[in-house]
Short mmCIF file of C-alpha atoms in Angstrom, two decimals:
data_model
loop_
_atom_site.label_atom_id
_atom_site.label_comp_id
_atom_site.label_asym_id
_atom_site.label_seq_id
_atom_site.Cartn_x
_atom_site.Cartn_y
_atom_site.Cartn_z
CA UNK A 1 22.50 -46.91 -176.70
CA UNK A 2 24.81 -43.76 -175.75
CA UNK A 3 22.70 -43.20 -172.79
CA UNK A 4 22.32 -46.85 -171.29
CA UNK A 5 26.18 -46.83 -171.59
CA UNK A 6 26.90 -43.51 -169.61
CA UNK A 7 23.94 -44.25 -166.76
CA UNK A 8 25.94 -46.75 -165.36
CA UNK A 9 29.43 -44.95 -165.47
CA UNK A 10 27.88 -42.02 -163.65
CA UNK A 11 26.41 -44.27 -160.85
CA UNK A 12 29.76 -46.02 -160.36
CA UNK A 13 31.54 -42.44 -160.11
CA UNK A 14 28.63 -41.27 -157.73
CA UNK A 15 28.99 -44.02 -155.64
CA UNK A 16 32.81 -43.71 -155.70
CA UNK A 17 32.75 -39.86 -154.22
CA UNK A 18 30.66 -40.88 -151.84
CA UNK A 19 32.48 -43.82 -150.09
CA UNK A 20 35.51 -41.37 -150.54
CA UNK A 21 33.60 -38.49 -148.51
CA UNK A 22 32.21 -41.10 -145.85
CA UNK A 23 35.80 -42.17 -145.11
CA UNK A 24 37.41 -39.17 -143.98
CA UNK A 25 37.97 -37.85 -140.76
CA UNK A 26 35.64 -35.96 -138.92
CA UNK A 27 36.32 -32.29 -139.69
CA UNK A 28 37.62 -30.83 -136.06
CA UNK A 29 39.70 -33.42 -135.89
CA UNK A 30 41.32 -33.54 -138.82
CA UNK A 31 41.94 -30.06 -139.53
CA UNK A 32 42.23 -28.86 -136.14
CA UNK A 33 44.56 -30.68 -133.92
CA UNK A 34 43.87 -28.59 -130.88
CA UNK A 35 40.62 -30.15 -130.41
CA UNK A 36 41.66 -33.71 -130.21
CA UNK A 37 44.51 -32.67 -127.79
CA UNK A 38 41.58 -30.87 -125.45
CA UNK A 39 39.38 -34.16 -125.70
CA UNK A 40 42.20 -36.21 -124.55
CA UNK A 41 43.43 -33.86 -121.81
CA UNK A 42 39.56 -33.66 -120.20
CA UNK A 43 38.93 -37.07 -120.83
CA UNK A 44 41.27 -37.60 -117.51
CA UNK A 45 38.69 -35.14 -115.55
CA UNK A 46 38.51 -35.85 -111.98
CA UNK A 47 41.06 -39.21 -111.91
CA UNK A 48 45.02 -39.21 -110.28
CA UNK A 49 48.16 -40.74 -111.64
CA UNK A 50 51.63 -41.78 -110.32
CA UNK A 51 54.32 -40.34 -111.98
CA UNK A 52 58.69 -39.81 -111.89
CA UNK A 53 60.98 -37.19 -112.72
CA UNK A 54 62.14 -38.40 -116.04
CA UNK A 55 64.76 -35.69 -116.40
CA UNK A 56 68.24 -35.94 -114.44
CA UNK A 57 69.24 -32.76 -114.58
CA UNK A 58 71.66 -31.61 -111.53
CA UNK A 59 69.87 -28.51 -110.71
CA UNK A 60 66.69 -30.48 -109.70
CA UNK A 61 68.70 -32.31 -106.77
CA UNK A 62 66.85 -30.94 -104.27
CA UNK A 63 63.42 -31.66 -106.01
CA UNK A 64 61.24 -34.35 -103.98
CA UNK A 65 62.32 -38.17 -103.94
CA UNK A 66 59.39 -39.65 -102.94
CA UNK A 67 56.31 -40.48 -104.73
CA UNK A 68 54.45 -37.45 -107.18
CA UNK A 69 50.90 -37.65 -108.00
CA UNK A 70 48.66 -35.52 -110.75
CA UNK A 71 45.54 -35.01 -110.27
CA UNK A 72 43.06 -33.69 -112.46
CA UNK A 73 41.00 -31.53 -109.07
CA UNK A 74 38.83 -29.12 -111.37
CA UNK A 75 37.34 -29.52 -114.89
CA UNK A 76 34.90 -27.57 -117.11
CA UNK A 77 34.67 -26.84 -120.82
CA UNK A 78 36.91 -23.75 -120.30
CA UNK A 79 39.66 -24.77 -117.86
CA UNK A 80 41.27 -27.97 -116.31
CA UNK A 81 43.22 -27.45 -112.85
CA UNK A 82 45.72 -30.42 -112.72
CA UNK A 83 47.35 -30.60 -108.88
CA UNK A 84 50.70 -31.72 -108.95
CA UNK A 85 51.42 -33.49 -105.78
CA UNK A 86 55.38 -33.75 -104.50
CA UNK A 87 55.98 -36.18 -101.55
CA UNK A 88 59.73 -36.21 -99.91
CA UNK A 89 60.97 -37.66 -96.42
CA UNK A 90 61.45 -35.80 -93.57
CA UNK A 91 64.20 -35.89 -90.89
CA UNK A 92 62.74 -39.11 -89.34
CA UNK A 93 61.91 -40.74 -92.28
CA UNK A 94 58.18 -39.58 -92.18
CA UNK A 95 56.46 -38.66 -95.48
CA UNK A 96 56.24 -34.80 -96.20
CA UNK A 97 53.81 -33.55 -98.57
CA UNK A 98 54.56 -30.30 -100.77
CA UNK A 99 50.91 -29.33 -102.10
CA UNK A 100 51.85 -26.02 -103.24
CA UNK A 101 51.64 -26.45 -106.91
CA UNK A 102 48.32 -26.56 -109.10
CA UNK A 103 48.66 -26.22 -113.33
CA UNK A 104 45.96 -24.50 -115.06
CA UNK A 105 45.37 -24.96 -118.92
CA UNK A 106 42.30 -22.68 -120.59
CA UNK A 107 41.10 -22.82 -123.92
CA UNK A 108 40.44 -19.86 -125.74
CA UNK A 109 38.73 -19.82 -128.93
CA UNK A 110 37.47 -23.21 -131.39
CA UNK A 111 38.48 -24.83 -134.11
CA UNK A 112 41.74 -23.30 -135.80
CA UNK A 113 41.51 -20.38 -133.65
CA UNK A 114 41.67 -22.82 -130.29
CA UNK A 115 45.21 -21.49 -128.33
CA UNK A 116 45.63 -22.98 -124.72
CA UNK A 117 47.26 -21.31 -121.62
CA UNK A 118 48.56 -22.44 -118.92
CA UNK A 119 49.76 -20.57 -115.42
CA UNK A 120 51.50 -22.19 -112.43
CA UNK A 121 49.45 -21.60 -109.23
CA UNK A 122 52.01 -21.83 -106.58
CA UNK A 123 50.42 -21.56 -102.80
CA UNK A 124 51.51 -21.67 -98.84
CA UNK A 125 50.28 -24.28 -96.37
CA UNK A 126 48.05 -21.80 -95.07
CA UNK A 127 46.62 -21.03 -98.98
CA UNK A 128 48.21 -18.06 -99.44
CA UNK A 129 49.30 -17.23 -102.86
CA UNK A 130 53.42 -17.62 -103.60
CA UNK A 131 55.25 -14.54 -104.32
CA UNK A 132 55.49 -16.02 -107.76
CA UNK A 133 52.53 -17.17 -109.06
CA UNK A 134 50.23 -17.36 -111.92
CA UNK A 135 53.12 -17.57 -114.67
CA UNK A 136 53.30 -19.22 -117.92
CA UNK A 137 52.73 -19.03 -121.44
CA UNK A 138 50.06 -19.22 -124.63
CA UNK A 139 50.48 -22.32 -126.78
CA UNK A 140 52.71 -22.22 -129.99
CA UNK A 141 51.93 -23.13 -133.09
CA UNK A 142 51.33 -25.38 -135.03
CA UNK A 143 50.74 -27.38 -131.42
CA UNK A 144 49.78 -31.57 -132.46
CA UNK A 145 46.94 -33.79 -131.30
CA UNK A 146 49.25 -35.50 -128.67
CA UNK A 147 51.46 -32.07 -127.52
CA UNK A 148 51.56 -28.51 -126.74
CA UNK A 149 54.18 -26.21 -126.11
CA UNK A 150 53.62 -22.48 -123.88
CA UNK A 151 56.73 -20.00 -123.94
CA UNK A 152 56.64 -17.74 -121.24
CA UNK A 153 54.14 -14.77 -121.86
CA UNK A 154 55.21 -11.11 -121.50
CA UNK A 155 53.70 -10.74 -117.88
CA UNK A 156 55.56 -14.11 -116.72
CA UNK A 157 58.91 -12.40 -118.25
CA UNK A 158 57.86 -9.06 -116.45
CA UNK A 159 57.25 -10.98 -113.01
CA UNK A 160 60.93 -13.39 -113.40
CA UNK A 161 62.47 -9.67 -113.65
CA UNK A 162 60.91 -8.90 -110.91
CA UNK A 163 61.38 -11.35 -108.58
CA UNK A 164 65.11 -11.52 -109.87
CA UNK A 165 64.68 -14.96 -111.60
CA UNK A 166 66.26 -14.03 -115.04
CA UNK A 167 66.66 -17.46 -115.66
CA UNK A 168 63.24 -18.17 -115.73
CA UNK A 169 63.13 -15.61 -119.17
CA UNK A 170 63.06 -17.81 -122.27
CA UNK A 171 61.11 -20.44 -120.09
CA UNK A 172 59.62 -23.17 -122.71
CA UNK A 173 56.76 -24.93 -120.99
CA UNK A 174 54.78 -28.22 -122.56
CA UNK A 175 52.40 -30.81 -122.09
CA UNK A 176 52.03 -33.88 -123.71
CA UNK A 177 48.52 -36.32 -122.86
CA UNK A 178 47.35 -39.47 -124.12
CA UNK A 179 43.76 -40.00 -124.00
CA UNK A 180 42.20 -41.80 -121.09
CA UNK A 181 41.57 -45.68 -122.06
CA UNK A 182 44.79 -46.02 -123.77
CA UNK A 183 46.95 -48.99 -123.67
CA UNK A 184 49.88 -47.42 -121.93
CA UNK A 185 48.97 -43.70 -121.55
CA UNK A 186 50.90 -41.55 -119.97
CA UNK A 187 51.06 -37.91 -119.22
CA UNK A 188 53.96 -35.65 -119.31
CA UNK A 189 54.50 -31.81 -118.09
CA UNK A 190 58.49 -30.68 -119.34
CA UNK A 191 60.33 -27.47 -119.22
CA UNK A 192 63.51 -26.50 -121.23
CA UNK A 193 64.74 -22.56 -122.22
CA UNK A 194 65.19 -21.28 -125.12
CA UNK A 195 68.69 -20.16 -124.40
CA UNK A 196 70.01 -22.59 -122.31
CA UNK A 197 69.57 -26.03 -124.30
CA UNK A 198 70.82 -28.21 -121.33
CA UNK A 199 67.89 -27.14 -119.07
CA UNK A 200 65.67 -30.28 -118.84
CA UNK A 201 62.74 -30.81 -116.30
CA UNK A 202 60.26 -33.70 -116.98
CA UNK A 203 58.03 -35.54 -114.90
CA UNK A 204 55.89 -38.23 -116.32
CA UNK A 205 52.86 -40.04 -115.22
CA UNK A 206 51.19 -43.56 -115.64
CA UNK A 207 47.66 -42.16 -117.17
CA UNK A 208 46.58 -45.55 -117.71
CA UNK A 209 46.74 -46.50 -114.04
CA UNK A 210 44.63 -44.46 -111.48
CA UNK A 211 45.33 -44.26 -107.95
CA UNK A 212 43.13 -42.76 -105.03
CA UNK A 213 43.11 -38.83 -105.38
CA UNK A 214 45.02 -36.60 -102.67
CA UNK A 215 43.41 -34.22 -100.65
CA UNK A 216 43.29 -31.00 -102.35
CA UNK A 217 46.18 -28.51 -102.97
CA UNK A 218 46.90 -26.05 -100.73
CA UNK A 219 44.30 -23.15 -100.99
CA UNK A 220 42.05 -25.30 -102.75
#
């Protein structure tokens, strides 16, 4: 009789710990938030998006009125090139392209050990490289599923110096992405510095609308 009793209760547990284990997350996922943020930024691979400056800071006055596009030129498993396309007005009114700047995010590593960088590509008309160029940062921890942030990396700080841009120092770069097929998505690229808390740059993008791509950046 002992045994007919506890046959039953050790089915009902089994069956318990395994609806529990069938529930949870997949692993990556849920232990690694750096995957799900690299799933949602390529899931935009090769599309465009309208965006705005968001920010109103006075220092970005002379930053391009007219319509700003992302576009998402160059994907593999490795690296995602996202062109970001400024258009302003010329002296007649004509529409004046600034192609010059492409942002370049590459994953290092898997699972907990995944860190993201990303450099600024700046370029000429004619597709030479910027005097200042190829700056940015490695992603901070802890990072989330929806947002990373990059502070500027030793060689940025060493090139700012350089080039006499000491403000540029405690540069705080970040990146925030919904995934592609959400209601609403949006994308947003943002800088602030770490000792200057009124420094705000943001431009945000409609990811859930895309528009035709533009030709490709300069030196592209």
């Amino acid at each position: 009789m002992t045994v007919i009793r506890i046959l039953p209760a050790l089915a009902s547990a089994l069956a318990l710990a395994a609806c529990a284990h069938t529930s949870e997350p997949p692993t990556d996922i849920a232990a690694h938030p750096q995957e799900a943020f690299w799933q949602a930024l390529s899931s935009h691979c090769g599309r465009a998006y309208d965006g705005r400056l968001a920010s109103k800071d006075a220092r970005d006055t002379d930053f391009p009125q007219g319509r700003l596009i992302a576009h998402w030129a160059q994907c593999d498993e490795a690296r995602i090139a996202i062109a970001f396309h400024a258009m302003d007005f010329g002296a007649a009114g004509e529409p004046v392209w600034d192609r010059s700047r492409t942002w370049i995010v590459t994953r290092q590593g898997t699972g907990a050990g995944t860190r993201f960088t990303l450099k600024h590509d700046h370029r000429h008309a004619d597709g030479e490289a910027d005097a200042v160029t190829f700056y940015g940062g490695t992603s901070a921890e802890p990072g989330s599923v929806r947002a990373q942030d990059f502070p500027v990396d030793d060689d940025s700080v060493a090139l700012f110096s350089r080039e006499g841009l000491d403000v540029s120092l405690t540069n705080v770069w970040r990146m925030e992405i919904d995934p592609a097929g959400t209601a609403d998505a949006s994308f947003a690229y943002q800088l602030t510095r770490r000792n200057d808390p009124t420094r705000l740059f943001r431009v945000e993008f409609e990811a859930s609308a895309p528009v035709e791509p533009p030709p490709p950046a300069w030196g592209w």
